[in-house]
Amino acid sequence: MDVFLPSLVVLGFVLVGIAVLVGLARRRTRTRLRLESDAAAELVRSASISLVRADDLVQDATNELGFAIAQFGENATREFAAALTLSRRQLTEAFALQQKLDDVEPDAAAEIHRWNEKIRAVADEATQRLVAQTRNFDKKRGVERTAPQALDQLVRRLDRSADRVKNGARSIDRLGLSYTAHALAPISTNVARAQAALDDAREAAASAAARLTAGEPVGEQMSAAEHGLFTATQLLDAIESGEDELHIGFANLGRATDAAAIELTEARGLRDSHDEADTSANLNRVVAEATRVLAQLGGPDRLSDPAVDLARLREVMDGLDVMRSEARNRQLRLENARTALAGALLTARGQISLTRDFIGGNRSRVQAGARTRLSEAERQLALAEAEADPVIALDNARRAMTHATDADALARYDAR
């Protein structure tokens, strides 16, 4: 009996633990089911609210469409009518789904959930569409209410724009005295186009005034007049900004030509002082071309196209810069070669003299190889001394030194 007592105690604890776990699992299941039931109920409630709201709005929109047709006409309300037709079709679909949910036939939980989601989505879409159309016509009615004041302001703005058209024409004429037709091309037709847009706007404004007197809607006519005025304003603004851009471009061109004149002076000095005839000739060619372009651009009666002229000047000055850079490099190479040449000649002469003396003292033992290299060293030295180009002369002197050194090494080898 004493042996089995601890085992019974352990078994009791195990059974208690199992009971606790089973209780917790059942509690979680009940909680999950309650949450799922609450969510399903909320979905049903939400779908019902959306359906009722959409149905009420369709009825209100039907009345609203009738008022809109009477006020604005069928053409202006065609989009509203199409939206109402589509929303009615969606609402019919939603009610059909609701009927399935309300009939006596039992439905699966998944179907109930899917149908309620569909009802809510379709009803909300129909509602949003009709709300947008209703707001649009509310705005149109606001326009109609303020139409007399807005039309009066619009006419005054049209008068001010007419003065701007005259100023724009004077600006184009004035710019034509300084700039080419190509430079003025982006804005040259703006005056005529602005005048045409203002004429259309005035015609629309006159039509609006007549309809306003007759008590008819004027929204479309006011909108057309505003559009014409906006177009004219944009075209006239472009004349002003285009004039500013031309003047800025002309100022930039002036600064560029001044800088080019300074660079040309430096290039002429480099051309005249360069030691190489070919390089001087190449420099002279690009200097002449740049001089010709500068003279053309600086003509007193010449019409300017700042963008084209600046591009042309940059092209010719880029060519001049390349040639100047090459000429400077060649001049620096000549100067460096001239500096190194004296030392190279002195070293080569010394090595040739030493090698010749050694061979002369060991004539019976020194073979042809050493003598051949010595002869070549003397020939290269003679070429270096006779060469006018310091770069070529330096190369010859260095070759003379190399051959003399090789001759000395071979001679000493033969002598051993």
Coordinates of C-alpha atoms in Angstrom, one line a residue:
M1 CA 0.0 0.0 0.0
D2 CA 2.8 2.4 0.9
V3 CA 4.5 1.7 -2.5
F4 CA 1.5 2.7 -4.6
L5 CA 0.6 5.9 -2.7
P6 CA 3.2 8.3 -4.5
S7 CA 2.1 6.9 -7.9
L8 CA -1.5 7.7 -7.1
V9 CA -0.6 11.3 -6.1
V10 CA 1.4 11.8 -9.4
L11 CA -1.6 10.4 -11.4
G12 CA -3.9 12.9 -9.6
F13 CA -1.7 15.8 -10.6
V14 CA -1.6 14.6 -14.2
L15 CA -5.4 14.3 -14.4
V16 CA -5.8 17.8 -12.9
G17 CA -3.4 19.2 -15.5
I18 CA -5.2 17.5 -18.3
A19 CA -8.5 18.9 -17.1
V20 CA -7.1 22.5 -17.0
L21 CA -5.7 22.2 -20.5
V22 CA -9.0 20.9 -21.8
G23 CA -10.8 23.8 -20.1
L24 CA -8.5 26.4 -21.6
A25 CA -8.9 24.8 -25.1
R26 CA -12.7 25.0 -24.8
R27 CA -12.5 28.5 -23.6
R28 CA -10.3 29.6 -26.6
T29 CA -12.7 27.8 -29.0
R30 CA -15.7 29.6 -27.5
T31 CA -13.9 32.9 -27.7
R32 CA -12.9 32.4 -31.3
L33 CA -16.4 31.3 -32.3
R34 CA -17.9 34.4 -30.5
L35 CA -15.4 36.7 -32.3
E36 CA -16.3 35.1 -35.7
S37 CA -20.0 35.4 -34.9
D38 CA -19.5 39.1 -34.0
A39 CA -17.6 39.8 -37.2
A40 CA -20.2 38.0 -39.3
A41 CA -23.0 40.1 -37.6
E42 CA -21.0 43.3 -38.2
L43 CA -20.6 42.4 -41.9
V44 CA -24.4 41.8 -42.2
R45 CA -25.2 45.1 -40.5
S46 CA -22.6 47.0 -42.6
A47 CA -24.0 45.5 -45.9
S48 CA -27.5 46.4 -44.9
I49 CA -26.6 50.0 -44.1
S50 CA -24.7 50.3 -47.4
L51 CA -27.7 48.9 -49.4
V52 CA -30.2 51.2 -47.8
R53 CA -28.0 54.2 -48.2
A54 CA -27.4 53.4 -51.9
D55 CA -31.2 52.9 -52.5
D56 CA -32.0 56.2 -50.9
L57 CA -29.3 58.0 -52.9
V58 CA -30.6 56.4 -56.2
Q59 CA -34.0 57.8 -55.5
D60 CA -32.6 61.2 -54.6
A61 CA -30.4 61.2 -57.7
T62 CA -33.3 60.4 -59.9
N63 CA -35.1 63.5 -58.7
E64 CA -31.8 65.5 -59.0
L65 CA -31.3 64.4 -62.6
G66 CA -34.7 65.7 -63.5
F67 CA -34.0 69.1 -62.0
A68 CA -30.5 69.1 -63.7
I69 CA -32.0 68.3 -67.1
A70 CA -34.5 71.2 -66.7
Q71 CA -31.8 73.6 -65.7
F72 CA -28.8 72.6 -67.8
G73 CA -30.3 70.5 -70.7
E74 CA -29.7 66.9 -71.7
N75 CA -26.3 67.4 -73.2
A76 CA -24.9 68.7 -70.0
T77 CA -26.4 65.9 -67.9
R78 CA -25.6 63.0 -70.2
E79 CA -22.8 61.8 -67.9
F80 CA -25.0 62.1 -64.8
A81 CA -27.7 60.0 -66.5
A82 CA -25.2 57.3 -67.5
A83 CA -23.9 57.2 -63.9
L84 CA -27.4 56.9 -62.5
T85 CA -28.2 54.0 -65.0
L86 CA -25.1 52.1 -63.9
S87 CA -25.8 52.6 -60.2
R88 CA -29.4 51.4 -60.6
R89 CA -28.1 48.2 -62.3
Q90 CA -25.6 47.6 -59.5
L91 CA -28.3 48.2 -56.9
T92 CA -30.6 45.6 -58.6
E93 CA -27.7 43.1 -58.4
A94 CA -27.2 43.9 -54.7
F95 CA -31.0 43.4 -53.9
A96 CA -30.9 40.1 -55.8
L97 CA -28.1 38.9 -53.5
Q98 CA -30.0 40.2 -50.4
Q99 CA -33.0 38.2 -51.6
K100 CA -30.9 35.0 -51.6
L101 CA -29.9 35.7 -48.1
D102 CA -33.5 36.4 -46.9
D103 CA -35.2 33.4 -48.6
V104 CA -36.1 30.2 -46.7
E105 CA -33.4 28.1 -48.2
P106 CA -30.4 27.6 -45.9
D107 CA -27.1 29.0 -47.1
A108 CA -23.6 28.0 -46.2
A109 CA -21.6 30.3 -44.0
A110 CA -19.0 30.9 -46.7
E111 CA -21.8 32.0 -49.2
I112 CA -23.4 34.3 -46.6
H113 CA -20.0 35.9 -46.0
R114 CA -19.2 36.3 -49.7
W115 CA -22.7 37.7 -50.6
N116 CA -22.7 40.2 -47.8
E117 CA -19.2 41.5 -48.9
K118 CA -20.5 41.7 -52.5
I119 CA -23.6 43.7 -51.4
R120 CA -21.5 46.1 -49.4
A121 CA -18.9 46.6 -52.2
V122 CA -21.5 47.2 -55.0
A123 CA -23.6 49.5 -52.9
D124 CA -20.7 51.6 -51.8
E125 CA -19.4 51.9 -55.4
A126 CA -22.9 53.1 -56.6
T127 CA -23.0 55.6 -53.7
Q128 CA -19.6 57.1 -54.4
R129 CA -20.4 57.5 -58.1
L130 CA -23.7 59.3 -57.5
V131 CA -22.2 61.5 -54.8
A132 CA -19.5 62.6 -57.2
Q133 CA -22.1 63.5 -59.8
T134 CA -24.3 65.4 -57.3
R135 CA -21.3 67.4 -56.1
N136 CA -20.5 68.3 -59.7
F137 CA -23.9 69.7 -60.3
D138 CA -23.9 71.6 -57.0
K139 CA -20.8 73.3 -58.3
K140 CA -22.5 74.1 -61.6
R141 CA -25.4 75.6 -59.7
G142 CA -22.9 77.7 -57.7
V143 CA -21.6 79.0 -61.0
E144 CA -25.1 79.9 -62.2
R145 CA -25.8 81.8 -58.9
T146 CA -22.7 83.9 -59.2
A147 CA -22.8 84.2 -63.0
P148 CA -23.7 87.9 -63.3
Q149 CA -20.8 89.0 -61.1
A150 CA -18.4 86.5 -62.6
L151 CA -19.3 87.6 -66.1
D152 CA -18.7 91.2 -65.3
Q153 CA -15.3 90.4 -63.9
L154 CA -14.5 88.3 -66.9
V155 CA -15.3 91.1 -69.4
R156 CA -13.0 93.4 -67.5
R157 CA -10.2 90.8 -67.6
L158 CA -10.8 90.4 -71.3
D159 CA -10.4 94.2 -71.8
R160 CA -7.1 94.2 -69.9
S161 CA -5.8 91.3 -72.0
A162 CA -6.7 93.2 -75.1
D163 CA -4.2 95.9 -74.0
R164 CA -1.6 93.2 -73.4
V165 CA -2.1 92.0 -76.9
K166 CA -1.1 95.5 -78.2
N167 CA 1.9 95.5 -75.9
G168 CA 2.9 92.1 -77.1
A169 CA 2.7 93.2 -80.7
R170 CA 5.0 96.1 -80.0
S171 CA 7.4 93.9 -78.2
I172 CA 7.7 91.5 -81.2
D173 CA 8.3 94.5 -83.5
R174 CA 11.0 95.8 -81.2
L175 CA 12.7 92.5 -80.9
G176 CA 12.7 92.1 -84.6
L177 CA 15.1 95.0 -84.8
S178 CA 17.8 93.1 -82.8
Y179 CA 17.1 89.3 -83.3
T180 CA 16.7 87.0 -86.3
A181 CA 13.4 85.4 -87.3
H182 CA 14.7 82.0 -86.1
A183 CA 15.4 83.5 -82.7
L184 CA 11.9 84.9 -82.5
A185 CA 10.2 81.8 -84.0
P186 CA 9.0 80.4 -80.6
I187 CA 7.0 83.6 -79.9
S188 CA 6.5 85.3 -83.2
T189 CA 2.9 83.9 -83.7
N190 CA 1.8 84.4 -80.1
V191 CA 0.2 87.7 -80.7
A192 CA -2.1 86.4 -83.5
R193 CA -2.9 83.3 -81.5
A194 CA -3.6 85.3 -78.4
Q195 CA -5.9 87.6 -80.3
A196 CA -7.8 84.6 -81.8
A197 CA -8.2 83.1 -78.3
L198 CA -9.5 86.4 -76.9
D199 CA -12.0 86.7 -79.8
D200 CA -13.3 83.2 -79.0
A201 CA -13.5 84.2 -75.3
R202 CA -15.4 87.4 -76.1
E203 CA -17.9 85.5 -78.3
A204 CA -18.5 83.0 -75.5
A205 CA -18.9 85.8 -73.0
A206 CA -21.4 87.5 -75.2
S207 CA -23.3 84.3 -75.6
A208 CA -23.3 83.9 -71.8
A209 CA -24.7 87.4 -71.3
A210 CA -27.5 86.7 -73.8
R211 CA -28.4 83.4 -72.1
L212 CA -28.2 85.1 -68.7
T213 CA -30.8 87.7 -69.9
A214 CA -33.0 84.9 -71.1
G215 CA -32.7 83.0 -67.8
E216 CA -30.8 80.1 -69.4
P217 CA -27.8 78.2 -68.0
V218 CA -24.4 79.9 -68.8
G219 CA -21.9 77.4 -67.3
E220 CA -20.6 76.1 -70.6
Q221 CA -20.3 79.5 -72.1
M222 CA -18.5 80.9 -69.0
S223 CA -16.2 77.9 -69.0
A224 CA -15.4 78.5 -72.7
A225 CA -14.7 82.2 -72.1
E226 CA -12.4 81.4 -69.2
H227 CA -10.5 78.8 -71.3
G228 CA -10.0 81.3 -74.1
L229 CA -8.8 84.0 -71.7
F230 CA -6.4 81.5 -70.0
T231 CA -5.0 80.5 -73.4
A232 CA -4.4 84.1 -74.4
T233 CA -2.8 84.8 -71.1
Q234 CA -0.4 81.9 -71.5
L235 CA 0.6 83.1 -75.0
L236 CA 1.2 86.7 -73.8
D237 CA 3.2 85.6 -70.8
A238 CA 5.4 83.5 -73.2
I239 CA 6.2 86.7 -75.1
E240 CA 7.5 88.4 -72.0
S241 CA 9.5 85.4 -70.8
G242 CA 10.8 84.9 -74.3
E243 CA 12.0 88.5 -74.5
D244 CA 13.8 88.0 -71.1
E245 CA 15.5 84.9 -72.4
L246 CA 16.7 86.6 -75.5
H247 CA 18.2 89.4 -73.6
I248 CA 19.9 87.1 -71.2
G249 CA 21.3 85.0 -74.1
F250 CA 22.6 88.1 -75.8
A251 CA 24.3 89.2 -72.6
N252 CA 25.9 85.8 -72.2
L253 CA 27.1 86.0 -75.8
G254 CA 28.7 89.3 -75.2
R255 CA 30.6 87.9 -72.2
A256 CA 31.7 84.9 -74.3
T257 CA 33.0 87.1 -77.1
D258 CA 35.0 89.2 -74.7
A259 CA 36.6 86.1 -73.2
A260 CA 37.2 84.7 -76.7
A261 CA 39.0 88.0 -77.7
I262 CA 41.4 87.5 -74.8
E263 CA 42.0 83.9 -75.7
L264 CA 42.7 84.9 -79.3
T265 CA 45.4 87.4 -78.2
E266 CA 47.1 84.6 -76.1
A267 CA 46.9 82.2 -79.1
R268 CA 48.5 84.8 -81.4
G269 CA 51.4 85.2 -79.0
L270 CA 51.9 81.5 -78.8
R271 CA 51.7 81.2 -82.6
D272 CA 54.3 83.9 -83.1
S273 CA 56.8 82.5 -80.5
H274 CA 56.5 78.8 -81.3
D275 CA 59.6 77.0 -82.5
E276 CA 57.9 74.6 -84.8
A277 CA 56.7 75.9 -88.1
D278 CA 54.0 73.2 -88.5
T279 CA 52.5 73.9 -85.1
S280 CA 52.6 77.6 -85.8
A281 CA 50.8 77.0 -89.1
N282 CA 48.1 74.9 -87.4
L283 CA 47.7 77.6 -84.7
N284 CA 47.4 80.3 -87.4
R285 CA 44.6 78.4 -89.1
V286 CA 42.4 78.1 -86.0
V287 CA 43.2 81.7 -85.0
A288 CA 42.1 82.9 -88.4
E289 CA 38.8 81.0 -88.2
A290 CA 38.1 82.2 -84.6
T291 CA 38.9 85.8 -85.7
R292 CA 36.5 85.5 -88.6
V293 CA 33.7 84.2 -86.4
L294 CA 34.2 86.9 -83.8
A295 CA 34.2 89.6 -86.5
Q296 CA 30.9 88.3 -87.9
L297 CA 29.3 88.1 -84.5
G298 CA 30.4 91.6 -83.7
G299 CA 28.9 93.2 -86.8
P300 CA 27.2 96.5 -85.9
D301 CA 24.0 95.9 -88.0
R302 CA 23.8 92.2 -87.6
L303 CA 20.7 90.5 -86.2
S304 CA 21.5 88.1 -83.5
D305 CA 20.3 84.6 -82.6
P306 CA 21.9 84.2 -79.2
A307 CA 21.6 80.5 -78.8
V308 CA 22.9 79.7 -82.3
D309 CA 25.6 82.3 -82.1
L310 CA 26.8 81.1 -78.7
A311 CA 27.0 77.5 -80.0
R312 CA 28.9 78.6 -83.0
L313 CA 31.4 80.6 -80.9
R314 CA 31.9 77.7 -78.5
E315 CA 32.6 75.3 -81.4
V316 CA 35.3 77.4 -82.9
M317 CA 36.8 78.3 -79.5
D318 CA 36.9 74.6 -78.5
G319 CA 39.0 73.9 -81.6
L320 CA 41.3 76.8 -80.7
D321 CA 41.7 75.4 -77.1
V322 CA 42.7 72.0 -78.5
M323 CA 45.3 73.5 -80.8
R324 CA 46.6 75.8 -78.1
S325 CA 47.0 72.9 -75.6
E326 CA 48.8 70.8 -78.2
A327 CA 51.1 73.7 -79.1
R328 CA 51.9 74.4 -75.4
N329 CA 52.7 70.7 -74.9
R330 CA 55.0 70.7 -78.0
Q331 CA 56.7 73.9 -76.9
L332 CA 57.3 72.5 -73.4
R333 CA 58.7 69.3 -74.9
L334 CA 61.1 71.4 -77.1
E335 CA 62.2 73.4 -74.1
N336 CA 62.8 70.3 -72.0
A337 CA 64.6 68.6 -74.8
R338 CA 66.8 71.7 -75.4
T339 CA 67.7 71.7 -71.7
A340 CA 68.6 68.0 -71.7
L341 CA 70.4 68.0 -75.0
A342 CA 73.6 69.7 -73.9
G343 CA 74.1 67.2 -71.1
A344 CA 73.3 64.3 -73.3
L345 CA 75.8 65.4 -76.0
L346 CA 78.5 65.9 -73.4
T347 CA 77.9 62.5 -71.9
A348 CA 77.9 60.8 -75.3
R349 CA 81.1 62.5 -76.4
G350 CA 82.8 61.5 -73.2
Q351 CA 81.7 57.9 -73.5
I352 CA 82.7 57.7 -77.2
S353 CA 86.1 59.1 -76.5
L354 CA 86.8 56.7 -73.6
T355 CA 85.6 53.7 -75.7
R356 CA 87.7 54.8 -78.7
D357 CA 90.8 55.1 -76.6
F358 CA 90.3 51.7 -75.0
I359 CA 89.8 50.0 -78.4
G360 CA 92.9 51.8 -79.7
G361 CA 94.9 50.5 -76.9
N362 CA 93.7 46.9 -77.4
R363 CA 93.4 46.7 -81.2
S364 CA 94.7 43.2 -81.4
R365 CA 92.1 41.8 -79.1
V366 CA 88.9 43.8 -79.7
Q367 CA 86.6 42.2 -82.3
A368 CA 84.2 43.6 -84.9
G369 CA 81.1 43.8 -82.6
A370 CA 82.6 46.5 -80.4
R371 CA 84.0 48.4 -83.3
T372 CA 80.6 48.4 -85.1
R373 CA 78.8 49.8 -82.1
L374 CA 81.4 52.5 -81.7
S375 CA 81.0 53.5 -85.3
E376 CA 77.2 53.7 -84.9
A377 CA 77.6 55.7 -81.7
E378 CA 79.8 58.2 -83.6
R379 CA 77.2 58.4 -86.4
Q380 CA 74.4 59.0 -84.0
L381 CA 76.4 61.7 -82.3
A382 CA 77.1 63.4 -85.6
L383 CA 73.4 63.4 -86.4
A384 CA 72.6 64.8 -83.0
E385 CA 75.1 67.6 -83.5
A386 CA 73.6 68.5 -86.9
E387 CA 69.9 68.2 -86.0
A388 CA 68.0 71.5 -85.5
D389 CA 65.0 69.9 -83.7
P390 CA 66.1 69.5 -80.1
V391 CA 63.7 66.6 -79.5
I392 CA 65.2 64.6 -82.4
A393 CA 68.7 65.6 -81.5
L394 CA 68.1 64.4 -77.9
D395 CA 67.0 61.0 -79.2
N396 CA 70.1 60.7 -81.4
A397 CA 72.4 61.7 -78.5
R398 CA 70.8 59.1 -76.2
R399 CA 71.2 56.5 -78.9
A400 CA 74.9 57.5 -79.3
M401 CA 75.4 57.0 -75.6
T402 CA 73.7 53.6 -75.7
H403 CA 75.8 52.4 -78.6
A404 CA 79.0 53.8 -77.0
T405 CA 78.3 52.0 -73.7
D406 CA 77.6 48.7 -75.5
A407 CA 80.8 49.1 -77.5
D408 CA 82.8 49.7 -74.4
A409 CA 81.3 46.6 -72.7
L410 CA 82.1 44.4 -75.7
A411 CA 85.6 45.8 -76.1
R412 CA 86.4 45.1 -72.5
Y413 CA 85.0 41.6 -72.8
D414 CA 87.2 40.9 -75.8
A415 CA 90.2 42.3 -74.1
R416 CA 89.9 39.8 -71.2

